[in-house]
Amino acid sequence: MSFLSKLFGGDKDAEKAAKDLLSKLFENASSEKPDASTEQEPAPAAAESKPEQSEAPCGVPEEENQYNYNGTYEQYFEHVFASDFPAYRFEKSYIDDYGKHRVIYTFFSGAAKSLVIELMTESSEAVKFRNDCVKSGVPYLRFYYDHEGWWNTRSYVSERIRGALNG
């Protein structure tokens, strides 16, 4: 008993239709192979992974976001900060909390601290830094750079920052 016979439970018409379809598919596939005279350029090598950049999940939106930006997630956020908020100066620092890398951006308007943004992994449970910002009266935002389905699209990032700066 063939695979198709088992699959279609002995229905001869269905089995014949499936065989015809498969033979047409294989026939078309084999006829589309280039011959030596129409050799195509080799496919480009797979892009090397960027340092400190998470793999892009399926369904990445077309809007500019940290996964389709040509750089690391830090470079992406810095690009958005500089382009969308040129009136603010920002300083960058790092916190390593038990091997969980966090990036801190402090925004200034003149000499006044205007906003603190923290980029962190979703598995981080750090809250002290956020609480310190709240206690000092400085607006605080956090963005997770590796949370599945959160693209950190440019409009999302800019709207949140704008809201924090104006709020």
PDB file of C-alpha atoms in Angstrom:
ATOM      1  CA  MET A   1       0.000   0.000   0.000  1.00  0.00           C
ATOM      2  CA  SER A   2       1.503   3.359  -1.013  1.00  0.00           C
ATOM      3  CA  PHE A   3       1.696   6.460   1.135  1.00  0.00           C
ATOM      4  CA  LEU A   4      -1.069   8.154  -0.842  1.00  0.00           C
ATOM      5  CA  SER A   5      -3.296   5.093  -0.502  1.00  0.00           C
ATOM      6  CA  LYS A   6      -2.856   5.222   3.254  1.00  0.00           C
ATOM      7  CA  LEU A   7      -3.395   8.981   3.272  1.00  0.00           C
ATOM      8  CA  PHE A   8      -6.624   8.862   1.281  1.00  0.00           C
ATOM      9  CA  GLY A   9      -7.908   5.618   2.790  1.00  0.00           C
ATOM     10  CA  GLY A  10      -8.315   3.770  -0.484  1.00  0.00           C
ATOM     11  CA  ASP A  11     -10.248   6.553  -2.295  1.00  0.00           C
ATOM     12  CA  LYS A  12      -8.895   5.919  -5.817  1.00  0.00           C
ATOM     13  CA  ASP A  13     -10.127   9.247  -7.261  1.00  0.00           C
ATOM     14  CA  ALA A  14      -8.513  11.313  -4.497  1.00  0.00           C
ATOM     15  CA  GLU A  15      -5.330   9.265  -4.735  1.00  0.00           C
ATOM     16  CA  LYS A  16      -5.116   9.778  -8.510  1.00  0.00           C
ATOM     17  CA  ALA A  17      -5.752  13.539  -8.159  1.00  0.00           C
ATOM     18  CA  ALA A  18      -2.994  13.795  -5.541  1.00  0.00           C
ATOM     19  CA  LYS A  19      -0.550  11.834  -7.724  1.00  0.00           C
ATOM     20  CA  ASP A  20      -1.315  14.091 -10.702  1.00  0.00           C
ATOM     21  CA  LEU A  21      -0.831  17.208  -8.603  1.00  0.00           C
ATOM     22  CA  LEU A  22       2.470  15.972  -7.167  1.00  0.00           C
ATOM     23  CA  SER A  23       3.827  14.993 -10.572  1.00  0.00           C
ATOM     24  CA  LYS A  24       2.921  18.448 -11.957  1.00  0.00           C
ATOM     25  CA  LEU A  25       4.598  20.149  -9.014  1.00  0.00           C
ATOM     26  CA  PHE A  26       7.796  18.140  -9.411  1.00  0.00           C
ATOM     27  CA  GLU A  27       7.714  18.622 -13.179  1.00  0.00           C
ATOM     28  CA  ASN A  28       7.423  22.421 -12.801  1.00  0.00           C
ATOM     29  CA  ALA A  29      10.122  22.532 -10.151  1.00  0.00           C
ATOM     30  CA  SER A  30      12.582  20.597 -12.266  1.00  0.00           C
ATOM     31  CA  SER A  31      11.901  22.721 -15.350  1.00  0.00           C
ATOM     32  CA  GLU A  32      12.631  25.936 -13.399  1.00  0.00           C
ATOM     33  CA  LYS A  33      16.195  24.950 -12.511  1.00  0.00           C
ATOM     34  CA  PRO A  34      18.730  27.151 -14.332  1.00  0.00           C
ATOM     35  CA  ASP A  35      21.095  25.430 -16.704  1.00  0.00           C
ATOM     36  CA  ALA A  36      24.804  26.159 -16.842  1.00  0.00           C
ATOM     37  CA  SER A  37      24.343  28.865 -19.495  1.00  0.00           C
ATOM     38  CA  THR A  38      21.988  30.902 -17.282  1.00  0.00           C
ATOM     39  CA  GLU A  39      23.901  30.541 -14.072  1.00  0.00           C
ATOM     40  CA  GLN A  40      22.794  33.018 -11.426  1.00  0.00           C
ATOM     41  CA  GLU A  41      24.987  34.893  -8.992  1.00  0.00           C
ATOM     42  CA  PRO A  42      25.442  33.045  -5.730  1.00  0.00           C
ATOM     43  CA  ALA A  43      23.121  34.124  -2.943  1.00  0.00           C
ATOM     44  CA  PRO A  44      24.691  36.618  -0.553  1.00  0.00           C
ATOM     45  CA  ALA A  45      26.049  35.127   2.628  1.00  0.00           C
ATOM     46  CA  ALA A  46      23.734  35.279   5.594  1.00  0.00           C
ATOM     47  CA  ALA A  47      24.029  38.576   7.397  1.00  0.00           C
ATOM     48  CA  GLU A  48      26.334  38.366  10.351  1.00  0.00           C
ATOM     49  CA  SER A  49      24.559  38.932  13.621  1.00  0.00           C
ATOM     50  CA  LYS A  50      25.049  42.371  15.085  1.00  0.00           C
ATOM     51  CA  PRO A  51      26.567  42.579  18.509  1.00  0.00           C
ATOM     52  CA  GLU A  52      24.046  43.076  21.292  1.00  0.00           C
ATOM     53  CA  GLN A  53      21.134  42.677  18.868  1.00  0.00           C
ATOM     54  CA  SER A  54      18.343  40.206  19.424  1.00  0.00           C
ATOM     55  CA  GLU A  55      17.192  38.049  16.541  1.00  0.00           C
ATOM     56  CA  ALA A  56      14.186  39.562  14.797  1.00  0.00           C
ATOM     57  CA  PRO A  57      11.015  37.587  15.419  1.00  0.00           C
ATOM     58  CA  CYS A  58       8.568  36.797  12.615  1.00  0.00           C
ATOM     59  CA  GLY A  59       6.220  39.528  11.450  1.00  0.00           C
ATOM     60  CA  VAL A  60       8.516  42.538  11.838  1.00  0.00           C
ATOM     61  CA  PRO A  61       6.532  45.645  10.795  1.00  0.00           C
ATOM     62  CA  GLU A  62       7.742  47.783   7.901  1.00  0.00           C
ATOM     63  CA  GLU A  63       7.923  50.910  10.066  1.00  0.00           C
ATOM     64  CA  GLU A  64      11.433  51.653  11.256  1.00  0.00           C
ATOM     65  CA  ASN A  65      12.118  49.663  14.431  1.00  0.00           C
ATOM     66  CA  GLN A  66      15.003  48.138  16.349  1.00  0.00           C
ATOM     67  CA  TYR A  67      14.917  44.930  14.274  1.00  0.00           C
ATOM     68  CA  ASN A  68      15.028  46.435  10.784  1.00  0.00           C
ATOM     69  CA  TYR A  69      17.423  49.250  11.683  1.00  0.00           C
ATOM     70  CA  ASN A  70      20.920  48.828  10.276  1.00  0.00           C
ATOM     71  CA  GLY A  71      22.697  48.768  13.630  1.00  0.00           C
ATOM     72  CA  THR A  72      22.401  47.560  17.201  1.00  0.00           C
ATOM     73  CA  TYR A  73      19.399  48.317  19.366  1.00  0.00           C
ATOM     74  CA  GLU A  74      21.474  50.953  21.182  1.00  0.00           C
ATOM     75  CA  GLN A  75      22.339  52.645  17.885  1.00  0.00           C
ATOM     76  CA  TYR A  76      18.681  52.515  16.884  1.00  0.00           C
ATOM     77  CA  PHE A  77      17.498  54.261  20.065  1.00  0.00           C
ATOM     78  CA  GLU A  78      20.289  56.855  19.821  1.00  0.00           C
ATOM     79  CA  HIS A  79      19.255  57.531  16.216  1.00  0.00           C
ATOM     80  CA  VAL A  80      15.636  58.138  17.309  1.00  0.00           C
ATOM     81  CA  PHE A  81      16.753  60.330  20.228  1.00  0.00           C
ATOM     82  CA  ALA A  82      19.017  62.504  18.060  1.00  0.00           C
ATOM     83  CA  SER A  83      16.559  62.772  15.147  1.00  0.00           C
ATOM     84  CA  ASP A  84      13.291  63.268  17.009  1.00  0.00           C
ATOM     85  CA  PHE A  85      14.538  65.166  20.079  1.00  0.00           C
ATOM     86  CA  PRO A  86      17.396  67.393  18.902  1.00  0.00           C
ATOM     87  CA  ALA A  87      16.691  70.008  21.605  1.00  0.00           C
ATOM     88  CA  TYR A  88      17.837  67.527  24.258  1.00  0.00           C
ATOM     89  CA  ARG A  89      21.308  66.321  25.018  1.00  0.00           C
ATOM     90  CA  PHE A  90      21.637  62.772  26.316  1.00  0.00           C
ATOM     91  CA  GLU A  91      24.304  60.884  28.186  1.00  0.00           C
ATOM     92  CA  LYS A  92      24.699  57.116  28.175  1.00  0.00           C
ATOM     93  CA  SER A  93      25.807  54.837  30.992  1.00  0.00           C
ATOM     94  CA  TYR A  94      25.670  51.127  31.720  1.00  0.00           C
ATOM     95  CA  ILE A  95      24.590  48.998  34.637  1.00  0.00           C
ATOM     96  CA  ASP A  96      25.504  45.335  34.835  1.00  0.00           C
ATOM     97  CA  ASP A  97      23.151  43.688  37.252  1.00  0.00           C
ATOM     98  CA  TYR A  98      24.141  40.051  37.777  1.00  0.00           C
ATOM     99  CA  GLY A  99      25.117  39.748  34.119  1.00  0.00           C
ATOM    100  CA  LYS A 100      21.985  41.480  32.824  1.00  0.00           C
ATOM    101  CA  HIS A 101      23.146  44.418  30.738  1.00  0.00           C
ATOM    102  CA  ARG A 102      21.122  47.631  31.142  1.00  0.00           C
ATOM    103  CA  VAL A 103      21.672  50.883  29.261  1.00  0.00           C
ATOM    104  CA  ILE A 104      20.723  54.203  30.867  1.00  0.00           C
ATOM    105  CA  TYR A 105      20.138  57.370  28.836  1.00  0.00           C
ATOM    106  CA  THR A 106      19.748  60.608  30.745  1.00  0.00           C
ATOM    107  CA  PHE A 107      18.214  63.502  28.794  1.00  0.00           C
ATOM    108  CA  PHE A 108      19.084  67.095  29.650  1.00  0.00           C
ATOM    109  CA  SER A 109      17.530  70.408  28.684  1.00  0.00           C
ATOM    110  CA  GLY A 110      20.347  72.824  29.445  1.00  0.00           C
ATOM    111  CA  ALA A 111      21.668  71.677  32.827  1.00  0.00           C
ATOM    112  CA  ALA A 112      18.341  70.279  34.029  1.00  0.00           C
ATOM    113  CA  LYS A 113      17.732  66.537  33.993  1.00  0.00           C
ATOM    114  CA  SER A 114      14.551  66.036  31.920  1.00  0.00           C
ATOM    115  CA  LEU A 115      14.121  62.296  31.481  1.00  0.00           C
ATOM    116  CA  VAL A 116      15.781  58.958  32.156  1.00  0.00           C
ATOM    117  CA  ILE A 117      15.337  56.037  29.758  1.00  0.00           C
ATOM    118  CA  GLU A 118      16.428  52.520  30.597  1.00  0.00           C
ATOM    119  CA  LEU A 119      16.929  49.805  27.961  1.00  0.00           C
ATOM    120  CA  MET A 120      16.867  46.379  29.502  1.00  0.00           C
ATOM    121  CA  THR A 121      16.182  42.710  28.953  1.00  0.00           C
ATOM    122  CA  GLU A 122      12.684  41.540  29.784  1.00  0.00           C
ATOM    123  CA  SER A 123      14.123  39.073  32.289  1.00  0.00           C
ATOM    124  CA  SER A 124      15.556  41.856  34.434  1.00  0.00           C
ATOM    125  CA  GLU A 125      13.762  42.449  37.703  1.00  0.00           C
ATOM    126  CA  ALA A 126      15.528  45.715  38.497  1.00  0.00           C
ATOM    127  CA  VAL A 127      13.303  48.318  40.127  1.00  0.00           C
ATOM    128  CA  LYS A 128      15.635  50.306  42.386  1.00  0.00           C
ATOM    129  CA  PHE A 129      16.841  52.611  39.606  1.00  0.00           C
ATOM    130  CA  ARG A 130      13.260  53.328  38.510  1.00  0.00           C
ATOM    131  CA  ASN A 131      12.209  54.009  42.104  1.00  0.00           C
ATOM    132  CA  ASP A 132      15.157  56.398  42.576  1.00  0.00           C
ATOM    133  CA  CYS A 133      14.064  58.366  39.497  1.00  0.00           C
ATOM    134  CA  VAL A 134      10.479  58.575  40.724  1.00  0.00           C
ATOM    135  CA  LYS A 135      11.630  59.730  44.199  1.00  0.00           C
ATOM    136  CA  SER A 136      13.782  62.468  42.659  1.00  0.00           C
ATOM    137  CA  GLY A 137      10.910  63.671  40.460  1.00  0.00           C
ATOM    138  CA  VAL A 138      12.604  62.827  37.135  1.00  0.00           C
ATOM    139  CA  PRO A 139      10.359  61.143  34.544  1.00  0.00           C
ATOM    140  CA  TYR A 140      11.414  57.557  33.822  1.00  0.00           C
ATOM    141  CA  LEU A 141      10.744  55.243  30.862  1.00  0.00           C
ATOM    142  CA  ARG A 142      11.890  51.726  30.203  1.00  0.00           C
ATOM    143  CA  PHE A 143      12.034  49.841  26.926  1.00  0.00           C
ATOM    144  CA  TYR A 144      12.684  46.116  26.685  1.00  0.00           C
ATOM    145  CA  TYR A 145      14.996  45.273  23.806  1.00  0.00           C
ATOM    146  CA  ASP A 146      14.202  41.550  23.712  1.00  0.00           C
ATOM    147  CA  HIS A 147      10.493  41.147  24.423  1.00  0.00           C
ATOM    148  CA  GLU A 148       8.827  39.085  21.693  1.00  0.00           C
ATOM    149  CA  GLY A 149       6.289  41.103  19.702  1.00  0.00           C
ATOM    150  CA  TRP A 150       7.482  44.463  21.005  1.00  0.00           C
ATOM    151  CA  TRP A 151       9.163  46.062  18.027  1.00  0.00           C
ATOM    152  CA  ASN A 152       9.974  49.446  19.556  1.00  0.00           C
ATOM    153  CA  THR A 153       8.779  51.098  16.380  1.00  0.00           C
ATOM    154  CA  ARG A 154       9.880  54.647  15.864  1.00  0.00           C
ATOM    155  CA  SER A 155       6.394  56.083  16.382  1.00  0.00           C
ATOM    156  CA  TYR A 156       5.935  54.096  19.617  1.00  0.00           C
ATOM    157  CA  VAL A 157       9.302  55.158  21.038  1.00  0.00           C
ATOM    158  CA  SER A 158       8.872  58.807  20.017  1.00  0.00           C
ATOM    159  CA  GLU A 159       5.307  59.057  21.356  1.00  0.00           C
ATOM    160  CA  ARG A 160       6.278  57.626  24.733  1.00  0.00           C
ATOM    161  CA  ILE A 161       9.281  59.938  25.030  1.00  0.00           C
ATOM    162  CA  ARG A 162       7.272  62.965  23.918  1.00  0.00           C
ATOM    163  CA  GLY A 163       4.580  62.124  26.469  1.00  0.00           C
ATOM    164  CA  ALA A 164       7.135  61.783  29.273  1.00  0.00           C
ATOM    165  CA  LEU A 165       8.866  65.045  28.370  1.00  0.00           C
ATOM    166  CA  ASN A 166       5.585  66.962  28.126  1.00  0.00           C
ATOM    167  CA  GLY A 167       3.812  65.239  30.977  1.00  0.00           C
TER     168      GLY A 167
END
